[in-house]
Amino acid sequence: MDLNSMRTILKVVALLIHEETRKQIEAALSRIEGINISLRMVGDDRSLSEVGLKELPDVVMFEVNGHREKDIADIENILKEHGDRISVFVTTKGSDVDTTRRLMRAGVKDVYPQPLQVQEMVIGVSKVLADKRAMQRSAQGKRGGLTAFMNAKGGSGATTLAVNVAYLLRRNYDASVALIDMDIQFGSAATLLDLKPRSNVMDALLEPDRLDPIFLRALMTHHSSGLEILASPGDLSSYDGISEQAVTQLMHVAVENYDFVIVDMPRVFMPWTYAILALAEPVMLVVQNDIPTIHDARLLIEHLPLKGIAIDAIEIVNNRAMSKMHSVSIDSLKEVLHKKRVHRVRNDYEAAADAQDQGLLVVEIDKRSDMTRDIESFAENLAKSHFDRKEDKSGLFKKLFGHAN
Ligand SMILES: Nc1ncnc2c1ncn2[C@@H]1O[C@H](COP(=O)(O)OP(=O)(O)OP(=O)(O)O)[C@@H](O)[C@H]1O
Ligand SMILES: [Mg+2]
């Protein structure tokens, strides 16, 4: 598969008045991968409509002075004509609530007051890029959904959740599920399932040209539940030889052939890790509610949108949730990580240790523990939103959840 055909480029045109704004926007947006930006100074008193764009961009960023009637009317007209195809953002020095409201009503995605908070702008534009990617993906008719689990700090429980959730999706929803362990060096998903794989993910990644549904199926290890896993070598294998192209190809083949693809991510940041995260929806960022972990989670939440990962695609799971004195409350977690919602999986040391000793999963052996119940409702949420997204309400969705809502 040609990687370029899968790479989405977002064309951004910025029509600006002040040199300072140009510098700031250029610095901010050039940090986002996949953006092709053209910055044009339009001067103070030229009408925006005179600028004339030969080719329709994906995003237009306007700088307007205060609430000049003419500029606002121009923007309204542009949106009337092209609003279904372009996203418009506005930045302005000094604007009143009425003007902002009017612009938003006309369909402007966001109005950024000056001095500019560039992070907000980065998030806004990254979201348009992510939406464009998602549209292209669905236009390509992908069957399944890809959920990536990564931790904000080692040992937060990403692997535990990935494996238990993959198992539940298979068992409770009768879906075809592929669990892909991308933690090449330390992966332990197969061990948690008490499986001895004969092939692993490197067999796929080192021969990307052979990667098709038949080859992929041949590399999978089968669990008694019907869950299929593409194991990690888990032997400190080198990352050399893993290309972004091969990883992307693997994810595409998997997504085309399974209802759910669950990926356990390593704690490494390379072009191929970003490529997986950009395809994933959602990215489950697993955190414990302690201060060092939250610090790292925040770093990631600020960094990932620069690599083409939509901020809205990132969901937070507070695993090993504890209520002891030194822990961070769910409310502060939401506030620090700018999220309205956080999933919670409670801590149960004994159940987790017991499961490991028996070579079984927590959700298999301890049906009543808080940890199991939380993981079950987490998996149910994931399944629901997945089928919702696919708007498969008449078919699988109905079968699984009783009724279409
Ligand atoms: N909710 C929980 N309650 C109690 N123990 C848990 C819970 N979730 C995970 N654990 C335990 O925490 C430990 C670390 O979990 P896990 O290996 O899944 O983390 P990880 O984020 O994948 O770590 P790594 O950085 O090694 O990839 C394991 O021993 C696991 O059994
Ligand atoms: Mg892990």
Short mmCIF file of C-alpha atoms and ligand atoms in Angstrom, two decimals:
data_model
loop_
_atom_site.label_atom_id
_atom_site.label_comp_id
_atom_site.label_asym_id
_atom_site.label_seq_id
_atom_site.Cartn_x
_atom_site.Cartn_y
_atom_site.Cartn_z
CA MET A 1 0.00 0.00 0.00
CA ASP A 2 1.24 3.44 -0.82
CA LEU A 3 1.86 5.31 2.39
CA ASN A 4 1.44 8.67 0.75
CA SER A 5 -2.07 7.85 -0.26
CA MET A 6 -2.85 7.30 3.41
CA ARG A 7 -1.13 10.45 4.58
CA THR A 8 -3.59 13.26 4.92
CA ILE A 9 -2.31 16.75 4.35
CA LEU A 10 -4.27 19.70 5.64
CA LYS A 11 -4.00 22.86 3.59
CA VAL A 12 -4.12 25.94 5.77
CA VAL A 13 -4.20 29.51 4.49
CA ALA A 14 -3.70 32.30 7.00
CA LEU A 15 -4.64 35.85 6.00
CA LEU A 16 -2.93 38.09 8.47
CA ILE A 17 -2.47 41.70 9.36
CA HIS A 18 0.32 41.80 11.92
CA GLU A 19 3.82 40.44 11.53
CA GLU A 20 3.80 39.30 15.14
CA THR A 21 0.72 37.15 14.52
CA ARG A 22 2.36 35.68 11.43
CA LYS A 23 5.39 34.62 13.47
CA GLN A 24 3.30 33.10 16.21
CA ILE A 25 0.99 31.19 13.87
CA GLU A 26 3.83 29.95 11.76
CA ALA A 27 5.70 28.67 14.81
CA ALA A 28 2.59 27.05 16.27
CA LEU A 29 1.21 25.37 13.17
CA SER A 30 4.52 24.20 11.77
CA ARG A 31 4.77 22.00 14.85
CA ILE A 32 1.81 19.96 13.61
CA GLU A 33 2.78 17.19 11.24
CA GLY A 34 0.69 16.94 8.11
CA ILE A 35 0.02 20.67 7.72
CA ASN A 36 0.81 22.60 4.60
CA ILE A 37 0.61 26.23 5.56
CA SER A 38 0.58 29.35 3.45
CA LEU A 39 0.76 32.65 5.30
CA ARG A 40 -0.27 35.83 3.54
CA MET A 41 -0.17 39.36 4.80
CA VAL A 42 -3.29 41.17 3.67
CA GLY A 43 -2.61 44.56 5.20
CA ASP A 44 -4.90 46.49 7.39
CA ASP A 45 -7.40 48.00 5.08
CA ARG A 46 -7.67 45.55 2.23
CA SER A 47 -10.84 43.66 2.00
CA LEU A 48 -10.51 39.97 2.64
CA SER A 49 -12.61 39.18 -0.37
CA GLU A 50 -10.05 40.81 -2.64
CA VAL A 51 -7.43 38.30 -1.64
CA GLY A 52 -8.97 35.63 -3.80
CA LEU A 53 -7.91 32.03 -3.34
CA LYS A 54 -7.23 29.96 -6.40
CA GLU A 55 -7.68 26.64 -4.75
CA LEU A 56 -9.95 25.97 -1.82
CA PRO A 57 -7.90 25.19 1.30
CA ASP A 58 -9.12 23.04 4.19
CA VAL A 59 -8.65 25.75 6.77
CA VAL A 60 -8.65 29.52 6.57
CA MET A 61 -7.33 31.50 9.48
CA PHE A 62 -8.36 35.16 9.44
CA GLU A 63 -6.88 37.90 11.48
CA VAL A 64 -9.36 40.72 11.80
CA ASN A 65 -9.08 44.06 13.50
CA GLY A 66 -11.63 44.33 16.25
CA HIS A 67 -15.10 44.08 14.82
CA ARG A 68 -14.85 45.72 11.45
CA GLU A 69 -18.21 45.19 9.85
CA LYS A 70 -16.75 44.56 6.41
CA ASP A 71 -14.41 41.80 7.54
CA ILE A 72 -17.14 40.06 9.43
CA ALA A 73 -19.53 40.23 6.51
CA ASP A 74 -16.76 38.83 4.31
CA ILE A 75 -16.27 35.89 6.61
CA GLU A 76 -20.01 35.28 6.74
CA ASN A 77 -20.14 35.23 2.96
CA ILE A 78 -17.22 32.86 2.62
CA LEU A 79 -18.84 30.50 5.08
CA LYS A 80 -22.16 30.70 3.30
CA GLU A 81 -20.52 29.65 0.09
CA HIS A 82 -17.87 27.17 1.25
CA GLY A 83 -18.79 26.41 4.84
CA ASP A 84 -19.36 22.75 4.10
CA ARG A 85 -15.84 22.35 2.76
CA ILE A 86 -13.59 24.66 4.72
CA SER A 87 -13.05 25.32 8.40
CA VAL A 88 -12.62 28.94 9.36
CA PHE A 89 -10.85 30.26 12.43
CA VAL A 90 -10.53 33.89 13.43
CA THR A 91 -8.02 35.66 15.59
CA THR A 92 -8.55 39.20 16.67
CA LYS A 93 -7.23 41.81 19.00
CA GLY A 94 -10.11 43.10 21.02
CA SER A 95 -13.48 41.79 20.06
CA ASP A 96 -16.73 41.88 21.92
CA VAL A 97 -19.01 39.05 22.88
CA ASP A 98 -21.61 39.96 20.25
CA THR A 99 -19.10 39.81 17.40
CA THR A 100 -17.72 36.49 18.62
CA ARG A 101 -21.22 35.12 18.89
CA ARG A 102 -22.08 36.32 15.42
CA LEU A 103 -18.97 34.73 13.96
CA MET A 104 -19.62 31.44 15.72
CA ARG A 105 -23.21 31.48 14.52
CA ALA A 106 -21.99 31.97 10.97
CA GLY A 107 -19.97 28.77 11.38
CA VAL A 108 -16.53 29.97 12.47
CA LYS A 109 -14.93 27.08 14.36
CA ASP A 110 -13.27 29.24 16.96
CA VAL A 111 -12.27 32.80 17.69
CA TYR A 112 -8.88 33.25 19.32
CA PRO A 113 -8.40 36.51 21.16
CA GLN A 114 -4.97 38.12 21.16
CA PRO A 115 -2.51 37.80 22.76
CA LEU A 116 -2.74 34.36 21.21
CA GLN A 117 -2.83 31.17 23.25
CA VAL A 118 -1.18 29.09 20.55
CA GLN A 119 -1.87 25.76 22.22
CA GLU A 120 -5.60 26.32 21.78
CA MET A 121 -5.08 27.05 18.12
CA VAL A 122 -2.93 23.95 17.69
CA ILE A 123 -5.69 21.84 19.22
CA GLY A 124 -8.36 23.43 17.02
CA VAL A 125 -6.44 22.90 13.79
CA SER A 126 -5.30 19.39 14.75
CA LYS A 127 -8.93 18.47 15.24
CA VAL A 128 -9.75 19.49 11.68
CA LEU A 129 -6.82 17.38 10.48
CA ALA A 130 -8.01 14.41 12.52
CA ASP A 131 -11.55 14.80 11.18
CA LYS A 132 -10.23 14.86 7.65
CA ARG A 133 -8.26 11.69 8.34
CA ALA A 134 -11.31 10.02 9.83
CA MET A 135 -13.39 10.96 6.80
CA GLN A 136 -10.81 9.53 4.45
CA ARG A 137 -10.65 6.39 6.53
CA SER A 138 -14.38 5.86 6.45
CA ALA A 139 -14.44 6.70 2.76
CA GLN A 140 -11.99 3.85 2.32
CA GLY A 141 -14.60 1.63 3.92
CA LYS A 142 -12.68 0.38 6.91
CA ARG A 143 -14.59 -2.23 8.78
CA GLY A 144 -13.34 -2.09 12.27
CA GLY A 145 -12.12 0.22 14.95
CA LEU A 146 -8.68 0.49 16.40
CA THR A 147 -8.23 1.21 20.07
CA ALA A 148 -4.73 1.85 21.40
CA PHE A 149 -3.81 1.51 25.06
CA MET A 150 -0.79 3.38 26.33
CA ASN A 151 0.29 4.34 29.79
CA ALA A 152 1.33 7.76 30.96
CA LYS A 153 3.92 6.11 33.20
CA GLY A 154 5.24 2.56 33.28
CA GLY A 155 3.16 0.08 35.23
CA SER A 156 -0.09 2.07 35.17
CA GLY A 157 -1.93 -0.96 33.80
CA ALA A 158 -2.23 -0.36 30.04
CA THR A 159 -1.44 -3.98 29.19
CA THR A 160 -3.79 -5.36 31.82
CA LEU A 161 -6.64 -3.26 30.48
CA ALA A 162 -5.86 -3.95 26.81
CA VAL A 163 -5.88 -7.72 27.36
CA ASN A 164 -8.93 -7.85 29.63
CA VAL A 165 -10.93 -5.54 27.36
CA ALA A 166 -9.98 -7.48 24.21
CA TYR A 167 -11.11 -10.67 25.92
CA LEU A 168 -14.43 -9.15 27.03
CA LEU A 169 -15.19 -7.73 23.60
CA ARG A 170 -14.77 -11.21 22.22
CA ARG A 171 -16.67 -13.02 25.00
CA ASN A 172 -19.53 -10.61 25.69
CA TYR A 173 -20.15 -9.25 22.22
CA ASP A 174 -19.24 -12.19 20.05
CA ALA A 175 -17.09 -9.88 17.96
CA SER A 176 -13.91 -10.81 16.12
CA VAL A 177 -11.07 -9.24 18.05
CA ALA A 178 -7.38 -8.91 17.26
CA LEU A 179 -5.06 -7.96 20.08
CA ILE A 180 -1.77 -6.64 18.73
CA ASP A 181 1.10 -6.37 21.16
CA MET A 182 3.35 -3.59 19.88
CA ASP A 183 5.43 -3.56 23.06
CA ILE A 184 8.16 -5.23 21.01
CA GLN A 185 10.74 -5.44 23.77
CA PHE A 186 8.74 -6.09 26.92
CA GLY A 187 5.35 -7.21 25.66
CA SER A 188 3.48 -9.50 28.03
CA ALA A 189 0.01 -9.83 26.53
CA ALA A 190 0.57 -13.48 25.50
CA THR A 191 1.90 -14.33 28.96
CA LEU A 192 -1.19 -12.83 30.60
CA LEU A 193 -3.30 -15.10 28.39
CA ASP A 194 -1.03 -18.05 29.18
CA LEU A 195 -0.22 -18.55 25.51
CA LYS A 196 2.98 -19.64 23.81
CA PRO A 197 3.06 -17.92 20.44
CA ARG A 198 4.87 -19.49 17.54
CA SER A 199 5.01 -16.29 15.56
CA ASN A 200 4.95 -12.67 16.50
CA VAL A 201 4.49 -9.15 15.30
CA MET A 202 8.06 -8.89 13.98
CA ASP A 203 7.26 -11.62 11.45
CA ALA A 204 4.65 -9.25 10.07
CA LEU A 205 6.69 -6.07 10.30
CA LEU A 206 9.80 -7.43 8.65
CA GLU A 207 7.87 -8.64 5.63
CA PRO A 208 5.41 -5.85 4.96
CA ASP A 209 5.02 -6.82 1.31
CA ARG A 210 3.50 -10.14 2.32
CA LEU A 211 1.03 -8.53 4.71
CA ASP A 212 -2.45 -9.48 3.65
CA PRO A 213 -5.40 -10.97 5.55
CA ILE A 214 -4.21 -14.55 5.03
CA PHE A 215 -0.66 -13.88 6.20
CA LEU A 216 -1.96 -11.93 9.19
CA ARG A 217 -4.32 -14.73 10.24
CA ALA A 218 -1.47 -17.21 9.96
CA LEU A 219 0.60 -15.19 12.43
CA MET A 220 -2.12 -14.94 15.05
CA THR A 221 -2.09 -17.05 18.23
CA HIS A 222 -5.54 -18.27 19.25
CA HIS A 223 -6.94 -18.03 22.75
CA SER A 224 -9.65 -20.47 23.85
CA SER A 225 -12.16 -17.60 23.98
CA GLY A 226 -11.71 -16.98 20.26
CA LEU A 227 -9.62 -13.88 20.87
CA GLU A 228 -6.70 -13.73 18.44
CA ILE A 229 -3.41 -12.20 19.40
CA LEU A 230 -0.45 -11.01 17.42
CA ALA A 231 2.12 -11.42 20.14
CA SER A 232 5.24 -9.43 20.78
CA PRO A 233 8.63 -11.15 20.65
CA GLY A 234 9.10 -9.79 24.18
CA ASP A 235 12.81 -10.51 24.05
CA LEU A 236 14.42 -7.08 23.86
CA SER A 237 14.32 -7.29 20.07
CA SER A 238 15.66 -4.21 18.42
CA TYR A 239 13.36 -1.64 16.93
CA ASP A 240 15.62 -1.46 13.89
CA GLY A 241 13.89 -2.48 10.74
CA ILE A 242 10.42 -1.40 11.89
CA SER A 243 9.10 1.11 9.41
CA GLU A 244 6.16 3.43 9.69
CA GLN A 245 4.94 2.01 6.42
CA ALA A 246 4.98 -1.60 7.63
CA VAL A 247 3.23 -0.70 10.88
CA THR A 248 0.57 1.28 9.05
CA GLN A 249 0.03 -1.55 6.61
CA LEU A 250 -0.35 -4.00 9.51
CA MET A 251 -2.93 -1.78 11.21
CA HIS A 252 -4.91 -1.37 8.00
CA VAL A 253 -5.03 -5.08 7.30
CA ALA A 254 -6.07 -5.77 10.89
CA VAL A 255 -8.78 -3.13 10.90
CA GLU A 256 -10.17 -4.45 7.65
CA ASN A 257 -10.45 -7.96 8.99
CA TYR A 258 -11.60 -7.71 12.60
CA ASP A 259 -14.49 -5.98 14.33
CA PHE A 260 -12.09 -4.69 16.97
CA VAL A 261 -8.37 -4.18 16.93
CA ILE A 262 -6.82 -3.55 20.32
CA VAL A 263 -3.21 -2.40 20.35
CA ASP A 264 -0.98 -2.45 23.39
CA MET A 265 1.53 0.37 22.91
CA PRO A 266 5.13 0.53 24.09
CA ARG A 267 6.59 3.53 25.87
CA VAL A 268 8.59 4.65 22.87
CA PHE A 269 7.95 7.55 20.56
CA MET A 270 8.90 7.00 16.96
CA PRO A 271 7.17 7.82 13.70
CA TRP A 272 5.51 4.40 13.74
CA THR A 273 4.10 4.84 17.24
CA TYR A 274 2.55 8.15 16.19
CA ALA A 275 1.19 6.48 13.08
CA ILE A 276 -0.70 3.93 15.19
CA LEU A 277 -2.00 6.57 17.58
CA ALA A 278 -3.20 8.72 14.69
CA LEU A 279 -5.20 5.79 13.34
CA ALA A 280 -6.63 4.88 16.73
CA GLU A 281 -9.95 6.03 17.98
CA PRO A 282 -9.89 6.17 20.87
CA VAL A 283 -6.40 6.30 22.31
CA MET A 284 -6.82 5.14 25.89
CA LEU A 285 -4.25 6.92 28.01
CA VAL A 286 -3.96 4.95 31.22
CA VAL A 287 -3.00 6.90 34.31
CA GLN A 288 -2.86 6.30 38.01
CA ASN A 289 -4.00 9.15 40.13
CA ASP A 290 -0.65 10.18 41.51
CA ILE A 291 1.16 13.39 40.79
CA PRO A 292 4.15 12.10 38.75
CA THR A 293 1.84 10.12 36.44
CA ILE A 294 -0.50 13.06 35.96
CA HIS A 295 2.49 15.23 35.12
CA ASP A 296 3.50 12.85 32.32
CA ALA A 297 -0.08 12.51 31.12
CA ARG A 298 -0.29 16.23 30.72
CA LEU A 299 2.94 16.31 28.75
CA LEU A 300 1.55 13.66 26.42
CA ILE A 301 -1.75 15.43 25.99
CA GLU A 302 0.09 18.54 24.91
CA HIS A 303 2.54 16.71 22.69
CA LEU A 304 0.38 14.19 20.83
CA PRO A 305 -1.78 16.69 18.92
CA LEU A 306 1.43 17.99 17.34
CA LYS A 307 1.91 14.55 15.85
CA GLY A 308 -1.48 14.36 14.24
CA ILE A 309 -3.35 12.73 17.11
CA ALA A 310 -6.68 14.38 17.74
CA ILE A 311 -7.07 15.61 21.27
CA ASP A 312 -10.66 14.38 21.26
CA ALA A 313 -9.52 10.90 20.33
CA ILE A 314 -7.54 10.69 23.57
CA GLU A 315 -9.51 9.32 26.50
CA ILE A 316 -8.24 9.04 30.03
CA VAL A 317 -8.53 5.88 32.09
CA ASN A 318 -7.78 6.27 35.74
CA ASN A 319 -6.64 2.75 36.58
CA ARG A 320 -5.83 1.49 40.05
CA ALA A 321 -8.03 4.34 41.19
CA MET A 322 -7.48 5.01 44.84
CA SER A 323 -9.02 7.40 47.25
CA LYS A 324 -6.19 7.60 49.73
CA MET A 325 -4.92 10.92 51.02
CA HIS A 326 -2.06 11.53 48.61
CA SER A 327 -3.90 10.61 45.46
CA VAL A 328 -5.27 13.10 42.96
CA SER A 329 -9.07 13.28 42.87
CA ILE A 330 -11.00 12.50 39.69
CA ASP A 331 -12.13 16.13 39.53
CA SER A 332 -8.59 17.48 39.62
CA LEU A 333 -7.62 14.88 37.05
CA LYS A 334 -10.28 16.18 34.70
CA GLU A 335 -9.22 19.71 35.27
CA VAL A 336 -5.49 19.18 34.79
CA LEU A 337 -5.97 17.02 31.71
CA HIS A 338 -8.74 19.20 30.24
CA LYS A 339 -11.18 16.33 29.96
CA LYS A 340 -14.85 16.32 30.80
CA ARG A 341 -14.87 12.61 31.38
CA VAL A 342 -12.45 10.10 32.87
CA HIS A 343 -12.98 6.33 32.94
CA ARG A 344 -12.26 4.71 36.25
CA VAL A 345 -11.01 1.22 37.05
CA ARG A 346 -10.58 0.60 40.74
CA ASN A 347 -7.54 -0.92 42.35
CA ASP A 348 -7.65 -4.55 43.43
CA TYR A 349 -4.19 -5.79 44.15
CA GLU A 350 -5.26 -9.23 45.30
CA ALA A 351 -7.47 -10.00 42.33
CA ALA A 352 -4.74 -8.82 39.93
CA ALA A 353 -2.06 -10.91 41.63
CA ASP A 354 -4.33 -13.99 41.87
CA ALA A 355 -5.11 -13.82 38.18
CA GLN A 356 -1.45 -13.63 37.27
CA ASP A 357 -0.61 -16.62 39.48
CA GLN A 358 -3.28 -18.71 37.82
CA GLY A 359 -2.42 -17.64 34.27
CA LEU A 360 -5.96 -16.30 33.87
CA LEU A 361 -7.43 -12.85 33.46
CA VAL A 362 -8.96 -10.90 36.32
CA VAL A 363 -12.27 -10.72 34.50
CA GLU A 364 -12.23 -14.52 34.12
CA ILE A 365 -11.57 -15.47 37.71
CA ASP A 366 -13.03 -12.80 39.89
CA LYS A 367 -16.42 -11.77 38.64
CA ARG A 368 -17.39 -9.74 41.67
CA SER A 369 -14.30 -7.64 42.25
CA ASP A 370 -14.59 -3.91 41.71
CA MET A 371 -11.79 -4.17 39.17
CA THR A 372 -13.76 -6.70 37.06
CA ARG A 373 -16.98 -4.71 37.23
CA ASP A 374 -15.21 -1.53 36.20
CA ILE A 375 -13.44 -3.21 33.29
CA GLU A 376 -16.73 -4.74 32.16
CA SER A 377 -18.50 -1.42 32.03
CA PHE A 378 -15.48 0.13 30.38
CA ALA A 379 -15.58 -2.56 27.65
CA GLU A 380 -19.31 -2.05 27.25
CA ASN A 381 -18.78 1.68 26.72
CA LEU A 382 -16.12 1.02 24.17
CA ALA A 383 -18.32 -1.44 22.30
CA LYS A 384 -21.27 0.92 22.37
CA SER A 385 -19.41 3.92 21.05
CA HIS A 386 -17.74 1.77 18.42
CA PHE A 387 -21.01 0.47 17.03
CA ASP A 388 -22.55 3.89 17.42
CA ARG A 389 -19.79 5.38 15.33
CA LYS A 390 -20.36 2.82 12.66
CA GLU A 391 -24.08 3.59 12.81
CA ASP A 392 -24.69 -0.07 12.66
CA LYS A 393 -27.80 0.29 14.72
CA SER A 394 -29.94 -2.10 12.77
CA GLY A 395 -27.44 -4.92 12.75
CA LEU A 396 -24.80 -5.76 15.28
CA PHE A 397 -25.63 -2.85 17.56
CA LYS A 398 -29.18 -3.98 17.95
CA LYS A 399 -28.17 -7.55 18.48
CA LEU A 400 -25.70 -6.63 21.18
CA PHE A 401 -27.55 -3.95 23.05
CA GLY A 402 -31.11 -5.02 22.61
CA HIS A 403 -32.47 -1.94 20.93
CA ALA A 404 -31.31 0.87 18.76
CA ASN A 405 -31.39 4.18 20.61
N1 LIG B 1 -6.85 -2.11 38.63
C1 LIG B 1 -5.77 -2.75 39.10
N2 LIG B 1 -5.71 -3.12 40.38
C2 LIG B 1 -4.60 -3.74 40.86
N3 LIG B 1 -3.52 -4.04 40.16
C3 LIG B 1 -3.52 -3.71 38.87
C4 LIG B 1 -4.63 -3.05 38.26
N4 LIG B 1 -4.33 -2.85 36.96
C5 LIG B 1 -3.10 -3.35 36.76
N5 LIG B 1 -2.60 -3.86 37.89
C6 LIG B 1 -1.27 -4.48 38.08
O1 LIG B 1 -0.29 -3.47 37.83
C7 LIG B 1 0.89 -4.05 37.28
C8 LIG B 1 1.28 -3.30 36.01
O2 LIG B 1 0.29 -3.52 35.04
P1 LIG B 1 0.58 -3.55 33.49
O3 LIG B 1 1.71 -4.43 33.15
O4 LIG B 1 -0.72 -3.82 32.85
O5 LIG B 1 1.00 -2.02 33.27
P2 LIG B 1 1.58 -1.30 31.97
O6 LIG B 1 1.05 0.08 32.02
O7 LIG B 1 1.28 -2.10 30.77
O8 LIG B 1 3.12 -1.33 32.29
P3 LIG B 1 4.42 -1.34 31.33
O9 LIG B 1 4.99 0.02 31.47
O10 LIG B 1 5.28 -2.39 31.92
O11 LIG B 1 3.96 -1.66 29.95
C9 LIG B 1 0.57 -5.53 37.03
O12 LIG B 1 1.12 -6.27 38.05
C10 LIG B 1 -0.95 -5.57 37.09
O13 LIG B 1 -1.44 -6.82 37.53
MG MG B 2 2.45 -2.74 29.22
#
